[in-house]
Amino acid sequence: MPLVSSKELLLKAHREHFGIGAFNANNMEMVQAIIEAAEEEKAPVILQVSQGTLKYAGLEFAANLVKTGAELASVPVVLHLDHGTDFYQNVRCLRAGFTSLMYDGTEGMLDACKKMSGDNKPSFEVIYKKVQSQEAFEENVRITKMIVDMAHACDVPVEAELGKIPRIDDFWEIIGKKFNYSARLPESVQKMVEKLFADPKNAEEFVQLTGCDSLAVACGSIHGMKAGTQPLNIRLLDEISSRTNIPLVLHGSSGVIKTMKDAEASGIRPGKNEGTIEDALRYGISKINVSTELQITFIDMVRKEMENNPGEKDVRKIFLPAKTALKSRVRCLIRLFGSSGKGHTGFVSKLGKSEIMHPE
Ligand SMILES: [Zn+2]
């Protein structure tokens, strides 16, 4: 079926307290694995294109791979721009057929600030003060509103971001690049993460002023973590959710504890007001972004195949097991998010049926 908008899907997920997986795909095999997994789970799915993938594959390849997958699938597929940098990029993606956009005002503002000051690695104090400044809030409102007005004219929804969801690289100077993720991050890092949290009152005002359709909120997750050891601030989520009443988005989910059972198994005790992905679904999170975990699953299998078959010359024989491993991982995540069975449509699947047939 043709690509669909994320608007109605996220509103339904928000009402019914389940999450829609928003998976980052970087090549054809990943796109296929994610769409096939969604189809087997009968789940709606969001495929999102990151800034890195836009540079790697180019806008047309990235968009058309997902469009082709959607056309063949029987479940609803959304093509979403992840962390859009500015107005112009959002316009280009809208023209290219994206059915869901994002503007990340915090990242855009920090990039502009780096360019203006010539300081490529500003200190945490500088970042934190900028992110939480009135000036940053107003600029985020101004540009998000422009993008919302433009996108809504074409019935395309927009995700915005408030607070800053950091990257694990931001803390390498403190934890070291070889951090093994077997325990929670040091308290000093946790305090820095908390300083970047979204403010509930600002969130309410932001949503009213911009009319954005969903909101990514900094509430404890960190991009790029290799294991799920980070809890979310559930109380903060609850407050933002009741003030904004729109679907909230979790970024950096690979680093978040998935369930209390997982927390117990790894010996991590979430504190008071803290919780897991499972908890977050009850407090307004309706879209869950997954990237790092997918890349690790894919690349671990490629590595294993290369080690087991050092003489292999056929790239397809290396990639096929990686695609299969990824598909099974995505199915597990879809079940965790509760979206299995939520993507029934009247369309007939054509996935895997498009091989060239010899005419009779
Ligand atoms: Zn993100």
Short mmCIF file of N, CA, C and O and ligand atoms in Angstrom, two decimals, residues 48 82-83 102 104 161 165 223 251-252 289, ligand 1:
data_model
loop_
_atom_site.label_atom_id
_atom_site.label_comp_id
_atom_site.label_asym_id
_atom_site.label_seq_id
_atom_site.Cartn_x
_atom_site.Cartn_y
_atom_site.Cartn_z
N GLN A 48 12.62 5.52 9.50
CA GLN A 48 13.10 6.90 9.51
C GLN A 48 14.50 7.02 8.95
O GLN A 48 15.32 6.12 9.05
N ASP A 82 14.33 11.99 10.41
CA ASP A 82 14.80 11.97 11.79
C ASP A 82 15.76 13.15 12.03
O ASP A 82 16.71 13.34 11.26
N HIS A 83 15.51 13.92 13.06
CA HIS A 83 16.36 15.07 13.43
C HIS A 83 16.61 16.04 12.28
O HIS A 83 17.76 16.40 11.99
N MET A 102 10.45 15.98 10.93
CA MET A 102 10.90 16.37 12.27
C MET A 102 11.82 17.58 12.15
O MET A 102 12.64 17.66 11.24
N ASP A 104 14.56 19.33 14.70
CA ASP A 104 15.23 19.27 15.99
C ASP A 104 15.83 20.64 16.26
O ASP A 104 16.96 20.94 15.86
N GLU A 161 11.25 18.86 18.99
CA GLU A 161 12.05 18.35 20.13
C GLU A 161 12.25 19.46 21.16
O GLU A 161 12.46 20.62 20.82
N ILE A 165 18.41 15.67 23.99
CA ILE A 165 18.72 14.26 24.24
C ILE A 165 20.18 14.08 23.81
O ILE A 165 20.49 14.17 22.62
N HIS A 223 21.40 9.04 23.14
CA HIS A 223 21.62 8.41 21.83
C HIS A 223 22.90 7.58 21.82
O HIS A 223 23.89 7.96 22.44
N HIS A 251 13.54 9.01 22.04
CA HIS A 251 14.76 8.84 21.23
C HIS A 251 15.77 8.07 22.05
O HIS A 251 15.70 8.04 23.28
N GLY A 252 16.75 7.47 21.39
CA GLY A 252 17.83 6.79 22.11
C GLY A 252 17.35 5.57 22.89
O GLY A 252 17.89 5.27 23.96
N ASN A 289 11.96 5.42 18.89
CA ASN A 289 13.02 5.38 17.89
C ASN A 289 14.07 4.34 18.26
O ASN A 289 14.53 4.30 19.40
ZN ZN B 1 17.17 10.87 18.05
#
